[in-house]
């Protein structure tokens, strides 16, 4: 029977660490670390995410501010705001809530953020630092997954790790982070054949696809560590992951639940990145 990796409890621990560091930063520099979030349009899910970030920042001793812009904001106006935030010395982190409305290109906007303030870790400069194994701001969800592995004493060194999904946001960066920790990494995607076999031979399985119960419980190797990043809303309105939790929990050594697993870690790592950015900028 697997032990649960409690994302809520671990995220609380991370947020407490952030608060201690943010308070120390304020005591030394006479200001709190600053996080500015840009929200364009009125997508309901994005509004909830942004509100959660705003609240979490305030609780962690971070000076948060949200710039709410109308859906029809032009690219020029949005870029002008980003440049203004880039140039403000009291702002350490800038996050543009994605996806943007259709007439705006996510990547063009992300590319305009000063990489030193890119607390989402999505700027190509920071992706490059991750590829070459150098320190930099790293994407929050993959960082949260790594923190969960560390928390349960799972050292990826020499382990066979399978990442399902190859997105820039989750799949690719988590694969690079596992590689950095000396795992033997396989990346599966929509064209992968024999997915069940790839899962069966893996000591660590990270699922980041977005398909409810894609990974069947009996595919999981005995004693594997399973990190389920997927968030899927099913017919009865509840949330579920990419892994058949009920089947997998009898075989895995550790498993993350959905909800209450990776989700809460993402905001905690965003706050941690903000303090990292603040400390790095004044050095
Ligand atoms: P995405 O950009 O849609 O990427 C999905 C990936 O899954 C793609 O690489 C795709 O392959 C692959 N895929 C699709 N069908 C597959 C199949 N049958 N077998 C194997 N791979 C398959 O999604 P994302 O942004 O990475 O997010 C993935 C999931 O994580 C979503 O459920 C999302 O809601 C969740 N998420 C959670 C958090 C959190 O905080 N917990 C944060 C971010 C995302 P191709 O590249 O070949 O198309």
Tab-separated table of C-alpha atoms and ligand atoms in Angstrom:
chain	number	residue	atom	x	y	z
A	1	UNK	CA	0.000	0.000	0.000
A	2	UNK	CA	1.513	3.308	-1.102
A	3	UNK	CA	2.283	6.159	1.225
A	4	UNK	CA	0.584	9.383	0.135
A	5	UNK	CA	2.725	12.375	-0.726
A	6	UNK	CA	0.693	15.138	0.864
A	7	UNK	CA	1.125	18.177	-1.375
A	8	UNK	CA	-0.925	20.433	0.895
A	9	UNK	CA	1.265	19.732	3.933
A	10	UNK	CA	4.515	20.029	1.982
A	11	UNK	CA	3.372	23.251	0.291
A	12	UNK	CA	2.641	24.666	3.752
A	13	UNK	CA	6.195	23.834	4.780
A	14	UNK	CA	7.605	25.528	1.671
A	15	UNK	CA	5.442	28.621	2.245
A	16	UNK	CA	6.674	28.847	5.844
A	17	UNK	CA	10.301	28.741	4.594
A	18	UNK	CA	9.449	31.455	2.068
A	19	UNK	CA	7.915	33.617	4.798
A	20	UNK	CA	11.046	33.357	6.939
A	21	UNK	CA	13.216	34.341	3.967
A	22	UNK	CA	10.846	37.135	2.885
A	23	UNK	CA	10.838	38.583	6.431
A	24	UNK	CA	14.638	38.455	6.554
A	25	UNK	CA	14.780	40.177	3.146
A	26	UNK	CA	12.492	42.956	4.391
A	27	UNK	CA	14.528	43.414	7.556
A	28	UNK	CA	17.716	43.846	5.518
A	29	UNK	CA	16.470	45.781	2.493
A	30	UNK	CA	13.597	47.790	3.903
A	31	UNK	CA	11.103	46.403	1.435
A	32	UNK	CA	9.375	43.072	0.823
A	33	UNK	CA	10.086	40.921	-2.227
A	34	UNK	CA	7.672	42.140	-4.909
A	35	UNK	CA	5.581	39.961	-7.209
A	36	UNK	CA	3.491	41.533	-9.971
A	37	UNK	CA	0.936	39.409	-11.802
A	38	UNK	CA	-0.576	40.486	-15.112
A	39	UNK	CA	-4.052	39.184	-15.969
A	40	UNK	CA	-5.544	40.001	-19.354
A	41	UNK	CA	-9.255	39.361	-19.906
A	42	UNK	CA	-11.869	37.707	-17.726
A	43	UNK	CA	-11.285	33.970	-18.067
A	44	UNK	CA	-12.910	32.587	-14.871
A	45	UNK	CA	-10.245	29.917	-14.211
A	46	UNK	CA	-7.424	32.457	-14.648
A	47	UNK	CA	-9.189	34.848	-12.268
A	48	UNK	CA	-9.286	32.148	-9.582
A	49	UNK	CA	-5.618	31.210	-10.120
A	50	UNK	CA	-4.578	34.859	-9.874
A	51	UNK	CA	-6.629	35.470	-6.729
A	52	UNK	CA	-5.041	32.403	-5.119
A	53	UNK	CA	-1.570	33.680	-6.010
A	54	UNK	CA	-2.378	37.119	-4.613
A	55	UNK	CA	-3.569	35.645	-1.291
A	56	UNK	CA	-0.671	33.219	-0.990
A	57	UNK	CA	1.843	36.004	-1.682
A	58	UNK	CA	0.380	38.242	1.028
A	59	UNK	CA	0.493	35.405	3.592
A	60	UNK	CA	4.116	34.653	2.725
A	61	UNK	CA	5.300	38.234	3.287
A	62	UNK	CA	5.557	39.044	-0.416
A	63	UNK	CA	4.272	42.360	-1.764
A	64	UNK	CA	1.854	41.192	-4.422
A	65	UNK	CA	0.067	43.307	-7.007
A	66	UNK	CA	-2.262	42.276	-9.805
A	67	UNK	CA	-2.598	44.285	-13.023
A	68	UNK	CA	-6.037	43.462	-14.457
A	69	UNK	CA	-6.260	44.479	-18.113
A	70	UNK	CA	-9.249	44.285	-20.476
A	71	UNK	CA	-9.436	41.353	-22.921
A	72	UNK	CA	-8.941	43.691	-25.898
A	73	UNK	CA	-5.585	45.032	-24.637
A	74	UNK	CA	-3.185	45.427	-27.573
A	75	UNK	CA	0.191	43.713	-27.760
A	76	UNK	CA	1.879	47.139	-27.715
A	77	UNK	CA	0.112	48.144	-24.493
A	78	UNK	CA	0.868	44.844	-22.807
A	79	UNK	CA	4.526	45.027	-23.824
A	80	UNK	CA	4.696	48.600	-22.537
A	81	UNK	CA	3.480	47.412	-19.120
A	82	UNK	CA	6.005	44.539	-19.068
A	83	UNK	CA	8.850	46.946	-19.882
A	84	UNK	CA	7.690	49.277	-17.121
A	85	UNK	CA	7.683	46.381	-14.602
A	86	UNK	CA	11.084	45.211	-15.881
A	87	UNK	CA	12.480	48.660	-15.108
A	88	UNK	CA	11.017	48.969	-11.591
A	89	UNK	CA	13.690	48.071	-9.042
A	90	UNK	CA	11.149	47.203	-6.330
A	91	UNK	CA	9.645	44.435	-8.446
A	92	UNK	CA	11.416	41.086	-8.267
A	93	UNK	CA	8.953	38.789	-10.005
A	94	UNK	CA	6.680	39.253	-13.026
A	95	UNK	CA	4.134	36.657	-14.003
A	96	UNK	CA	1.789	36.899	-16.960
A	97	UNK	CA	-1.186	34.586	-16.423
A	98	UNK	CA	-1.467	32.239	-19.419
A	99	UNK	CA	-3.190	31.562	-21.707
A	100	UNK	CA	-3.599	35.079	-23.081
A	101	UNK	CA	-6.570	36.023	-25.297
A	102	UNK	CA	-6.180	34.708	-28.869
A	103	UNK	CA	-4.945	37.952	-30.455
A	104	UNK	CA	-1.891	37.967	-28.139
A	105	UNK	CA	0.999	35.523	-28.509
A	106	UNK	CA	1.975	33.952	-25.188
A	107	UNK	CA	5.600	33.455	-26.200
A	108	UNK	CA	6.094	37.021	-27.509
A	109	UNK	CA	4.935	38.360	-24.157
A	110	UNK	CA	6.928	35.886	-22.047
A	111	UNK	CA	10.030	36.714	-24.120
A	112	UNK	CA	9.661	40.377	-23.097
A	113	UNK	CA	9.947	39.644	-19.354
A	114	UNK	CA	13.360	40.332	-17.838
A	115	UNK	CA	14.731	36.766	-17.314
A	116	UNK	CA	15.898	37.814	-13.818
A	117	UNK	CA	12.235	38.492	-12.916
A	118	UNK	CA	10.736	35.534	-14.789
A	119	UNK	CA	9.372	33.710	-11.722
A	120	UNK	CA	7.364	31.283	-13.890
A	121	UNK	CA	10.708	30.107	-15.343
A	122	UNK	CA	9.315	30.106	-18.870
A	123	UNK	CA	11.628	32.615	-20.579
A	124	UNK	CA	13.870	30.877	-23.153
A	125	UNK	CA	16.948	32.229	-21.325
A	126	UNK	CA	15.905	30.374	-18.165
A	127	UNK	CA	15.009	27.259	-20.190
A	128	UNK	CA	18.542	27.441	-21.609
A	129	UNK	CA	20.083	27.662	-18.139
A	130	UNK	CA	18.145	24.525	-17.179
A	131	UNK	CA	19.380	22.697	-20.283
A	132	UNK	CA	23.022	23.502	-19.488
A	133	UNK	CA	22.488	22.676	-15.801
A	134	UNK	CA	23.058	26.175	-14.433
A	135	UNK	CA	21.266	28.011	-11.675
A	136	UNK	CA	18.248	30.030	-12.829
A	137	UNK	CA	14.538	30.491	-12.314
A	138	UNK	CA	12.848	27.187	-13.054
A	139	UNK	CA	9.212	26.346	-13.873
A	140	UNK	CA	7.133	26.010	-10.712
A	141	UNK	CA	5.223	22.755	-11.237
A	142	UNK	CA	8.314	20.679	-12.180
A	143	UNK	CA	10.238	22.227	-9.258
A	144	UNK	CA	7.352	21.214	-6.991
A	145	UNK	CA	7.539	17.624	-8.291
A	146	UNK	CA	11.282	17.489	-7.559
A	147	UNK	CA	10.684	18.842	-4.082
A	148	UNK	CA	8.141	16.049	-3.497
A	149	UNK	CA	10.644	13.381	-4.554
A	150	UNK	CA	13.243	14.887	-2.248
A	151	UNK	CA	10.715	15.005	0.597
A	152	UNK	CA	10.099	11.246	0.482
A	153	UNK	CA	13.814	10.494	0.168
A	154	UNK	CA	13.571	9.380	-3.452
A	155	UNK	CA	16.989	9.902	-5.039
A	156	UNK	CA	16.552	9.664	-8.824
A	157	UNK	CA	20.231	8.687	-9.329
A	158	UNK	CA	20.413	5.561	-11.457
A	159	UNK	CA	16.624	5.120	-11.403
A	160	UNK	CA	14.521	4.615	-14.520
A	161	UNK	CA	12.250	7.638	-14.720
A	162	UNK	CA	9.375	7.989	-17.164
A	163	UNK	CA	7.847	11.379	-17.908
A	164	UNK	CA	4.523	11.260	-19.733
A	165	UNK	CA	4.064	14.517	-21.630
A	166	UNK	CA	6.581	16.794	-23.340
A	167	UNK	CA	5.159	20.283	-22.842
A	168	UNK	CA	7.426	23.275	-22.265
A	169	UNK	CA	5.508	23.966	-19.053
A	170	UNK	CA	5.837	20.549	-17.388
A	171	UNK	CA	7.075	17.515	-19.325
A	172	UNK	CA	10.353	18.813	-20.798
A	173	UNK	CA	11.571	20.691	-17.707
A	174	UNK	CA	10.788	17.832	-15.311
A	175	UNK	CA	12.649	15.437	-17.625
A	176	UNK	CA	15.690	17.766	-17.549
A	177	UNK	CA	15.512	18.072	-13.760
A	178	UNK	CA	15.394	14.279	-13.361
A	179	UNK	CA	18.326	13.961	-15.771
A	180	UNK	CA	20.259	16.517	-13.739
A	181	UNK	CA	19.699	14.222	-10.728
A	182	UNK	CA	21.184	11.342	-12.765
A	183	UNK	CA	18.005	9.410	-13.525
A	184	UNK	CA	17.798	7.456	-16.773
A	185	UNK	CA	14.955	9.391	-18.335
A	186	UNK	CA	12.401	8.360	-20.946
A	187	UNK	CA	9.904	10.912	-22.276
A	188	UNK	CA	6.604	9.532	-23.564
A	189	UNK	CA	4.085	11.488	-25.635
A	190	UNK	CA	1.088	11.016	-27.893
A	191	UNK	CA	3.134	9.081	-30.487
A	192	UNK	CA	4.762	6.720	-27.983
A	193	UNK	CA	4.115	3.037	-28.617
A	194	UNK	CA	3.927	0.437	-25.841
A	195	UNK	CA	3.152	3.003	-23.168
A	196	UNK	CA	2.165	0.256	-20.715
A	197	UNK	CA	5.605	-1.386	-21.124
A	198	UNK	CA	7.403	1.935	-20.595
A	199	UNK	CA	5.439	2.456	-17.365
A	200	UNK	CA	6.037	-1.127	-16.169
A	201	UNK	CA	9.808	-0.748	-16.414
A	202	UNK	CA	9.926	2.604	-14.544
A	203	UNK	CA	10.944	3.280	-10.957
A	204	UNK	CA	9.655	6.865	-11.105
A	205	UNK	CA	6.565	7.815	-13.126
A	206	UNK	CA	5.623	11.463	-13.660
A	207	UNK	CA	2.340	11.832	-15.545
A	208	UNK	CA	1.662	15.237	-17.136
A	209	UNK	CA	-0.778	14.582	-19.946
A	210	UNK	CA	-4.277	15.757	-19.060
A	211	UNK	CA	-6.187	12.498	-19.661
A	212	UNK	CA	-8.129	10.995	-16.787
A	213	UNK	CA	-6.828	7.579	-15.727
A	214	UNK	CA	-4.597	7.166	-18.789
A	215	UNK	CA	-2.085	5.230	-16.686
A	216	UNK	CA	-3.685	2.036	-15.467
A	217	UNK	CA	-2.994	0.827	-11.957
A	218	UNK	CA	-1.600	-2.554	-12.989
A	219	UNK	CA	1.016	-0.856	-15.210
A	220	UNK	CA	2.737	0.493	-12.104
A	221	UNK	CA	5.821	-1.397	-10.992
A	222	UNK	CA	5.849	-2.602	-7.375
A	223	UNK	CA	7.587	0.008	-5.245
A	224	UNK	CA	7.519	2.767	-7.897
A	225	UNK	CA	7.148	6.448	-7.006
A	226	UNK	CA	4.225	8.038	-8.852
A	227	UNK	CA	3.837	11.794	-9.307
A	228	UNK	CA	0.539	12.687	-10.955
A	229	UNK	CA	0.554	16.209	-12.402
A	230	UNK	CA	-2.631	15.782	-14.434
A	231	UNK	CA	-5.786	17.658	-13.495
A	232	UNK	CA	-8.915	16.400	-15.207
A	233	UNK	CA	-12.526	17.178	-14.484
A	234	UNK	CA	-14.635	14.054	-14.915
A	235	UNK	CA	-18.349	13.602	-15.602
A	236	UNK	CA	-19.438	13.734	-11.953
A	237	UNK	CA	-17.671	17.100	-11.610
A	238	UNK	CA	-14.789	15.839	-9.459
A	239	UNK	CA	-11.105	16.252	-10.248
A	240	UNK	CA	-8.880	13.320	-11.052
A	241	UNK	CA	-5.340	12.782	-12.250
A	242	UNK	CA	-3.779	10.954	-15.201
A	243	UNK	CA	-3.145	7.849	-13.101
A	244	UNK	CA	-5.768	5.350	-11.907
A	245	UNK	CA	-5.132	6.172	-8.257
A	246	UNK	CA	-7.100	3.277	-6.738
A	247	UNK	CA	-5.258	0.681	-8.803
A	248	UNK	CA	-1.830	2.309	-8.536
A	249	UNK	CA	-1.844	2.853	-4.782
A	250	UNK	CA	-1.689	-0.892	-4.086
A	251	UNK	CA	1.567	-1.187	-6.033
A	252	UNK	CA	3.436	2.118	-5.672
A	253	UNK	CA	5.673	2.937	-2.711
A	254	UNK	CA	4.659	6.612	-2.853
A	255	UNK	CA	1.921	8.354	-4.814
A	256	UNK	CA	0.512	11.878	-5.062
A	257	UNK	CA	-3.274	12.323	-4.796
A	258	UNK	CA	-5.330	14.553	-7.112
A	259	UNK	CA	-6.425	16.984	-5.820
A	260	UNK	CA	-4.058	17.788	-2.943
A	261	UNK	CA	-0.870	16.577	-4.577
A	262	UNK	CA	1.205	18.529	-7.097
A	263	UNK	CA	-1.366	21.359	-7.398
A	264	UNK	CA	-0.653	23.095	-4.075
A	265	UNK	CA	3.099	22.842	-4.698
A	266	UNK	CA	2.949	25.035	-7.806
A	267	UNK	CA	2.018	28.264	-5.993
A	268	UNK	CA	4.448	27.476	-3.163
A	269	UNK	CA	7.299	27.167	-5.677
A	270	UNK	CA	6.215	30.427	-7.352
A	271	UNK	CA	6.621	32.207	-4.001
A	272	UNK	CA	9.957	30.483	-3.487
A	273	UNK	CA	11.095	31.628	-6.959
A	274	UNK	CA	10.054	35.197	-6.081
A	275	UNK	CA	12.299	35.246	-3.011
A	276	UNK	CA	15.099	33.583	-5.026
A	277	UNK	CA	14.731	36.331	-7.653
A	278	UNK	CA	14.730	39.082	-4.995
A	279	UNK	CA	17.869	37.705	-3.338
A	280	UNK	CA	19.658	37.164	-6.661
A	281	UNK	CA	18.838	40.678	-7.900
A	282	UNK	CA	20.387	42.464	-4.929
A	283	UNK	CA	23.550	40.357	-4.916
B	1	LIG	P1	-0.137	19.869	-22.685
B	1	LIG	O1	0.669	21.043	-23.092
B	1	LIG	O2	-1.471	19.641	-23.303
B	1	LIG	O3	0.757	18.562	-22.944
B	1	LIG	C1	0.234	17.287	-22.838
B	1	LIG	C2	1.276	16.281	-23.238
B	1	LIG	O4	0.717	14.979	-23.119
B	1	LIG	C3	1.756	16.422	-24.688
B	1	LIG	O5	3.161	16.333	-24.721
B	1	LIG	C4	1.107	15.221	-25.395
B	1	LIG	O6	1.894	14.663	-26.422
B	1	LIG	C5	1.011	14.213	-24.281
B	1	LIG	N1	-0.019	13.235	-24.548
B	1	LIG	C6	-1.273	13.426	-25.031
B	1	LIG	N2	-1.917	12.250	-25.144
B	1	LIG	C7	-1.064	11.293	-24.736
B	1	LIG	C8	-1.132	9.888	-24.627
B	1	LIG	N3	-2.239	9.217	-24.971
B	1	LIG	N4	-0.051	9.225	-24.179
B	1	LIG	C9	1.074	9.869	-23.816
B	1	LIG	N5	1.202	11.223	-23.893
B	1	LIG	C10	0.148	11.921	-24.347
B	1	LIG	O7	-0.383	19.842	-21.115
B	1	LIG	P2	0.503	20.435	-19.891
B	1	LIG	O8	0.366	21.900	-19.841
B	1	LIG	O9	1.859	19.818	-19.903
B	1	LIG	O10	-0.336	19.825	-18.688
B	1	LIG	C11	-0.488	18.438	-18.512
B	1	LIG	C12	-1.473	18.176	-17.388
B	1	LIG	O11	-0.941	18.698	-16.185
B	1	LIG	C13	-2.844	18.828	-17.545
B	1	LIG	O12	-3.821	17.997	-16.978
B	1	LIG	C14	-2.734	20.100	-16.739
B	1	LIG	O13	-3.984	20.544	-16.256
B	1	LIG	C15	-1.858	19.610	-15.611
B	1	LIG	N6	-1.087	20.683	-14.947
B	1	LIG	C16	-1.133	20.690	-13.608
B	1	LIG	C17	-0.409	21.650	-12.926
B	1	LIG	C18	-0.443	21.650	-11.439
B	1	LIG	O14	-0.137	22.649	-10.820
B	1	LIG	N7	-0.776	20.525	-10.821
B	1	LIG	C19	0.346	22.599	-13.602
B	1	LIG	C20	0.406	22.520	-14.988
B	1	LIG	C21	-0.323	21.544	-15.651
B	1	LIG	P3	2.255	15.439	-27.795
B	1	LIG	O15	3.352	16.390	-27.431
B	1	LIG	O16	2.705	14.364	-28.691
B	1	LIG	O17	0.998	16.128	-28.234
